[in-house]
PDB file of C-alpha atoms in Angstrom:
ATOM      1  CA  MET A 489     -26.010  15.914 -53.987  1.00 50.00           C
ATOM      2  CA  ASN A 490     -22.804  13.968 -53.436  1.00 53.00           C
ATOM      3  CA  LYS A 491     -21.032  17.133 -52.270  1.00 57.00           C
ATOM      4  CA  THR A 492     -23.766  17.727 -49.690  1.00 54.00           C
ATOM      5  CA  ILE A 493     -23.536  14.180 -48.351  1.00 55.00           C
ATOM      6  CA  SER A 494     -19.750  14.410 -48.304  1.00 50.00           C
ATOM      7  CA  ALA A 495     -19.937  17.704 -46.411  1.00 47.00           C
ATOM      8  CA  ILE A 496     -22.390  16.268 -43.851  1.00 50.00           C
ATOM      9  CA  VAL A 497     -20.279  13.144 -43.382  1.00 45.00           C
ATOM     10  CA  GLY A 498     -17.166  15.313 -43.023  1.00 45.00           C
ATOM     11  CA  ILE A 499     -18.824  17.458 -40.356  1.00 49.00           C
ATOM     12  CA  ILE A 500     -19.972  14.342 -38.486  1.00 52.00           C
ATOM     13  CA  VAL A 501     -16.442  12.917 -38.638  1.00 46.00           C
ATOM     14  CA  ILE A 502     -14.922  16.194 -37.465  1.00 48.00           C
ATOM     15  CA  VAL A 503     -17.462  16.554 -34.636  1.00 42.00           C
ATOM     16  CA  GLY A 504     -17.011  12.885 -33.696  1.00 44.00           C
ATOM     17  CA  ALA A 505     -13.238  13.236 -33.706  1.00 43.00           C
ATOM     18  CA  ALA A 506     -13.422  16.403 -31.598  1.00 44.00           C
ATOM     19  CA  PHE A 507     -15.724  14.642 -29.128  1.00 47.00           C
ATOM     20  CA  ALA A 508     -13.357  11.653 -28.952  1.00 44.00           C
ATOM     21  CA  VAL A 509     -10.332  13.906 -28.362  1.00 45.00           C
ATOM     22  CA  GLN A 510     -12.176  15.854 -25.652  1.00 49.00           C
ATOM     23  CA  THR A 511     -13.332  12.623 -23.984  1.00 49.00           C
ATOM     24  CA  TYR A 512      -9.763  11.296 -24.045  1.00 48.00           C
ATOM     25  CA  GLN A 513      -8.430  14.534 -22.534  1.00 50.00           C
ATOM     26  CA  ASP A 514     -11.137  14.511 -19.845  1.00 50.00           C
ATOM     27  CA  ALA A 515     -10.315  10.901 -18.976  1.00 50.00           C
ATOM     28  CA  ARG A 516      -6.594  11.679 -18.738  1.00 48.00           C
ATOM     29  CA  TYR A 517      -7.316  14.714 -16.558  1.00 47.00           C
ATOM     30  CA  MET A 518      -9.626  12.756 -14.243  1.00 49.00           C
ATOM     31  CA  LEU A 519      -7.109   9.949 -13.892  1.00 47.00           C
ATOM     32  CA  LYS A 520      -4.313  12.440 -13.263  1.00 45.00           C
ATOM     33  CA  GLU A 521      -6.362  14.382 -10.714  1.00 48.00           C
ATOM     34  CA  ASP A 522      -7.520  11.246  -8.917  1.00 47.00           C
ATOM     35  CA  HIS A 523      -4.141   9.502  -9.097  1.00 45.00           C
ATOM     36  CA  ARG A 524      -3.505  10.343  -5.441  1.00 49.00           C
ATOM     37  CA  GLY A 525      -6.260   7.881  -4.500  1.00 45.00           C
ATOM     38  CA  PHE A 526      -5.707   5.544  -7.424  1.00 59.00           C
ATOM     39  CA  GLY A 527      -9.171   6.333  -8.790  1.00 64.00           C
ATOM     40  CA  TRP A 528      -9.305   3.138 -10.814  1.00 77.00           C
ATOM     41  CA  LEU A 529      -9.297   1.070  -7.593  1.00 85.00           C
ATOM     42  CA  PRO A 530     -12.591   0.990  -5.672  1.00 88.00           C
ATOM     43  CA  VAL A 531     -12.808   2.344  -2.137  1.00 90.00           C
ATOM     44  CA  GLY A 532     -12.244  -0.608   0.217  1.00 91.00           C
ATOM     45  CA  THR A 533      -9.439  -2.130  -1.874  1.00 91.00           C
ATOM     46  CA  ILE A 534      -6.681  -3.529   0.361  1.00 93.00           C
ATOM     47  CA  VAL A 535      -3.112  -3.696  -0.933  1.00 92.00           C
ATOM     48  CA  ALA A 536       0.249  -4.665   0.539  1.00 93.00           C
ATOM     49  CA  TRP A 537       2.469  -1.582   0.775  1.00 92.00           C
ATOM     50  CA  HIS A 538       6.189  -1.474   1.482  1.00 90.00           C
ATOM     51  CA  PRO A 539       7.377   2.056   2.263  1.00 89.00           C
ATOM     52  CA  GLN A 540      10.848   2.956   1.066  1.00 88.00           C
ATOM     53  CA  SER A 541      11.708   4.365   4.503  1.00 86.00           C
ATOM     54  CA  GLU A 542      10.101   4.515   7.927  1.00 83.00           C
ATOM     55  CA  SER A 543       9.371   8.209   7.399  1.00 87.00           C
ATOM     56  CA  ASP A 544       7.184   7.539   4.329  1.00 88.00           C
ATOM     57  CA  ALA A 545       3.580   8.490   5.002  1.00 91.00           C
ATOM     58  CA  VAL A 546       0.668   6.380   3.835  1.00 91.00           C
ATOM     59  CA  PRO A 547      -0.462   7.772   0.455  1.00 89.00           C
ATOM     60  CA  GLU A 548      -3.285  10.326   0.521  1.00 88.00           C
ATOM     61  CA  GLY A 549      -6.690   8.671   0.269  1.00 89.00           C
ATOM     62  CA  TRP A 550      -5.428   5.495   1.938  1.00 93.00           C
ATOM     63  CA  ALA A 551      -5.349   4.331   5.576  1.00 95.00           C
ATOM     64  CA  THR A 552      -3.294   1.726   7.405  1.00 95.00           C
ATOM     65  CA  CYS A 553      -5.304  -1.416   8.181  1.00 95.00           C
ATOM     66  CA  ASP A 554      -4.893  -1.129  11.943  1.00 96.00           C
ATOM     67  CA  GLY A 555      -8.518  -1.278  13.049  1.00 95.00           C
ATOM     68  CA  THR A 556      -9.076   2.496  12.878  1.00 94.00           C
ATOM     69  CA  ASN A 557     -10.793   4.695  10.261  1.00 89.00           C
ATOM     70  CA  GLY A 558     -13.131   1.840   9.307  1.00 91.00           C
ATOM     71  CA  THR A 559     -10.275  -0.486   8.335  1.00 94.00           C
ATOM     72  CA  PRO A 560      -9.825  -4.071   9.554  1.00 93.00           C
ATOM     73  CA  ASP A 561      -6.891  -4.720  11.883  1.00 93.00           C
ATOM     74  CA  LEU A 562      -4.490  -6.687   9.677  1.00 92.00           C
ATOM     75  CA  ARG A 563      -1.313  -6.116  11.674  1.00 92.00           C
ATOM     76  CA  GLY A 564       0.578  -9.419  11.814  1.00 87.00           C
ATOM     77  CA  ARG A 565      -2.125 -11.152   9.748  1.00 85.00           C
ATOM     78  CA  PHE A 566      -2.304 -12.967   6.418  1.00 81.00           C
ATOM     79  CA  LEU A 567      -5.096 -12.312   3.954  1.00 81.00           C
ATOM     80  CA  ALA A 568      -7.372 -15.187   2.974  1.00 75.00           C
ATOM     81  CA  GLY A 569     -10.304 -15.437   0.603  1.00 74.00           C
ATOM     82  CA  ASP A 570     -13.762 -14.930   2.085  1.00 71.00           C
ATOM     83  CA  HIS A 571     -15.488 -17.971   3.543  1.00 67.00           C
ATOM     84  CA  PRO A 572     -18.933 -18.046   5.211  1.00 67.00           C
ATOM     85  CA  GLU A 573     -17.566 -19.698   8.367  1.00 64.00           C
ATOM     86  CA  LEU A 574     -15.006 -16.923   8.932  1.00 59.00           C
ATOM     87  CA  HIS A 575     -17.634 -14.161   9.125  1.00 57.00           C
ATOM     88  CA  SER A 576     -14.952 -11.565   8.249  1.00 56.00           C
ATOM     89  CA  THR A 577     -13.233 -12.100  11.596  1.00 59.00           C
ATOM     90  CA  GLY A 578     -10.421 -14.319  10.388  1.00 62.00           C
ATOM     91  CA  GLY A 579      -8.822 -17.063  12.356  1.00 64.00           C
ATOM     92  CA  GLY A 580      -5.727 -19.169  12.771  1.00 66.00           C
ATOM     93  CA  GLU A 581      -2.758 -19.145  15.081  1.00 64.00           C
ATOM     94  CA  LEU A 582       0.947 -18.496  14.583  1.00 59.00           C
ATOM     95  CA  SER A 583       1.841 -21.679  16.451  1.00 60.00           C
ATOM     96  CA  ASP A 584       0.022 -24.594  17.947  1.00 64.00           C
ATOM     97  CA  GLU A 585       0.546 -27.337  20.502  1.00 67.00           C
ATOM     98  CA  LEU A 586      -0.486 -30.820  19.539  1.00 65.00           C
ATOM     99  CA  ASP A 587      -1.718 -33.094  22.300  1.00 64.00           C
ATOM    100  CA  ILE A 588      -1.440 -36.674  21.138  1.00 62.00           C
ATOM    101  CA  GLN A 589      -2.791 -39.430  23.294  1.00 60.00           C
ATOM    102  CA  VAL A 590      -2.518 -43.000  22.129  1.00 55.00           C
ATOM    103  CA  ILE A 591      -3.762 -45.646  24.467  1.00 52.00           C
ATOM    104  CA  GLY A 592      -3.089 -49.082  23.123  1.00 51.00           C
ATOM    105  CA  THR A 593      -5.436 -51.958  23.521  1.00 52.00           C
ATOM    106  CA  GLY A 594      -2.692 -54.519  23.056  1.00 57.00           C
ATOM    107  CA  TRP A 595       0.240 -55.730  25.026  1.00 58.00           C
ATOM    108  CA  VAL A 596       4.006 -55.492  24.642  1.00 58.00           C
ATOM    109  CA  ASN A 597       6.156 -58.598  25.020  1.00 59.00           C
ATOM    110  CA  HIS A 598       9.801 -58.474  26.015  1.00 58.00           C
ATOM    111  CA  ASP A 599      12.332 -61.006  27.239  1.00 57.00           C
ATOM    112  CA  PHE A 600      13.482 -60.636  30.788  1.00 54.00           C
ATOM    113  CA  LYS A 601      16.778 -62.282  31.692  1.00 56.00           C
ATOM    114  CA  GLN A 602      17.484 -63.041  35.315  1.00 56.00           C
ATOM    115  CA  HIS A 603      20.624 -64.416  36.896  1.00 55.00           C
ATOM    116  CA  PRO A 604      20.725 -66.358  40.141  1.00 56.00           C
ATOM    117  CA  VAL A 605      22.261 -64.717  43.206  1.00 56.00           C
ATOM    118  CA  GLY A 606      26.011 -64.833  43.178  1.00 54.00           C
ATOM    119  CA  GLY A 607      26.961 -62.522  40.334  1.00 54.00           C
ATOM    120  CA  PRO A 608      26.547 -62.385  36.619  1.00 55.00           C
ATOM    121  CA  GLU A 609      26.481 -65.634  34.747  1.00 54.00           C
ATOM    122  CA  LYS A 610      26.775 -67.725  37.938  1.00 54.00           C
ATOM    123  CA  GLY A 611      24.764 -70.791  37.251  1.00 53.00           C
ATOM    124  CA  ALA A 612      22.396 -71.169  34.372  1.00 52.00           C
ATOM    125  CA  PRO A 613      20.452 -68.009  33.473  1.00 54.00           C
ATOM    126  CA  TRP A 614      16.757 -68.338  33.097  1.00 54.00           C
ATOM    127  CA  LEU A 615      14.725 -66.603  30.535  1.00 54.00           C
ATOM    128  CA  SER A 616      11.161 -65.552  31.005  1.00 56.00           C
ATOM    129  CA  GLN A 617       8.749 -63.492  29.018  1.00 57.00           C
ATOM    130  CA  ARG A 618       6.763 -60.655  30.489  1.00 60.00           C
ATOM    131  CA  TRP A 619       3.655 -59.073  29.022  1.00 59.00           C
ATOM    132  CA  HIS A 620       2.876 -55.447  29.854  1.00 58.00           C
ATOM    133  CA  PRO A 621       0.020 -53.240  28.724  1.00 60.00           C
ATOM    134  CA  LEU A 622       0.938 -50.592  26.152  1.00 59.00           C
ATOM    135  CA  VAL A 623       0.060 -47.114  27.315  1.00 60.00           C
ATOM    136  CA  SER A 624       1.568 -44.224  25.434  1.00 60.00           C
ATOM    137  CA  LYS A 625       0.821 -40.577  26.055  1.00 62.00           C
ATOM    138  CA  GLY A 626       2.771 -37.506  25.150  1.00 62.00           C
ATOM    139  CA  THR A 627       2.668 -33.878  24.171  1.00 65.00           C
ATOM    140  CA  ILE A 628       4.540 -32.511  21.202  1.00 66.00           C
ATOM    141  CA  PRO A 629       6.014 -29.077  21.950  1.00 70.00           C
ATOM    142  CA  ARG A 630       4.630 -25.995  20.206  1.00 71.00           C
ATOM    143  CA  ILE A 631       5.505 -25.869  16.537  1.00 73.00           C
ATOM    144  CA  ASP A 632       5.788 -22.834  14.261  1.00 74.00           C
ATOM    145  CA  LEU A 633       3.069 -22.702  11.616  1.00 72.00           C
ATOM    146  CA  VAL A 634       4.254 -19.536   9.830  1.00 76.00           C
ATOM    147  CA  PRO A 635       5.905 -19.932   6.421  1.00 78.00           C
ATOM    148  CA  PRO A 636       8.828 -17.680   5.433  1.00 81.00           C
ATOM    149  CA  TYR A 637       7.539 -14.136   5.022  1.00 81.00           C
ATOM    150  CA  HIS A 638       8.361 -10.499   4.306  1.00 85.00           C
ATOM    151  CA  GLU A 639       6.638  -7.833   6.389  1.00 89.00           C
ATOM    152  CA  VAL A 640       4.457  -5.299   4.602  1.00 92.00           C
ATOM    153  CA  ILE A 641       1.840  -2.802   5.710  1.00 93.00           C
ATOM    154  CA  PHE A 642      -1.691  -3.442   4.514  1.00 94.00           C
ATOM    155  CA  ILE A 643      -3.400  -0.239   3.462  1.00 95.00           C
ATOM    156  CA  MET A 644      -6.993   0.296   2.350  1.00 94.00           C
ATOM    157  CA  ARG A 645      -8.360   2.908  -0.020  1.00 92.00           C
ATOM    158  CA  VAL A 646     -10.744   5.044   2.046  1.00 91.00           C
ATOM    159  CA  GLU A 647     -11.579   7.887  -0.381  1.00 86.00           C
TER     160      GLU A 647
END
């Protein structure tokens, strides 16, 4: 009886091991065959790609994110996490102009020194104070909002 159980267990182990080996080989083959499209990444995955030379073609199964082939146009863009207010259209500017207007409600006081006719310091100078309204308005020139960067090509898995 023990020999029969041992034989059955042995067959199960051998069959199980054979199945495991075959499954492993199938998985390796599928990964190898689908490596061109990086099968472990879902279709729609976007990655930053830096070709080694300008003549390098986009890998098979991938497309440049330039607004064609169902890809978003990411040329000159940064990626940001999804937010309901963006509606997948993105936003932002590379530079901006700030218009600052400050209109004061107070007054500015300064001393005003006058000299009588006849040249500087002729006679006793008089000193008076003048009050003027403070009105300040200005525009700051455009400023660069882009941090240091390195250019890459965004590509998306399409198959």
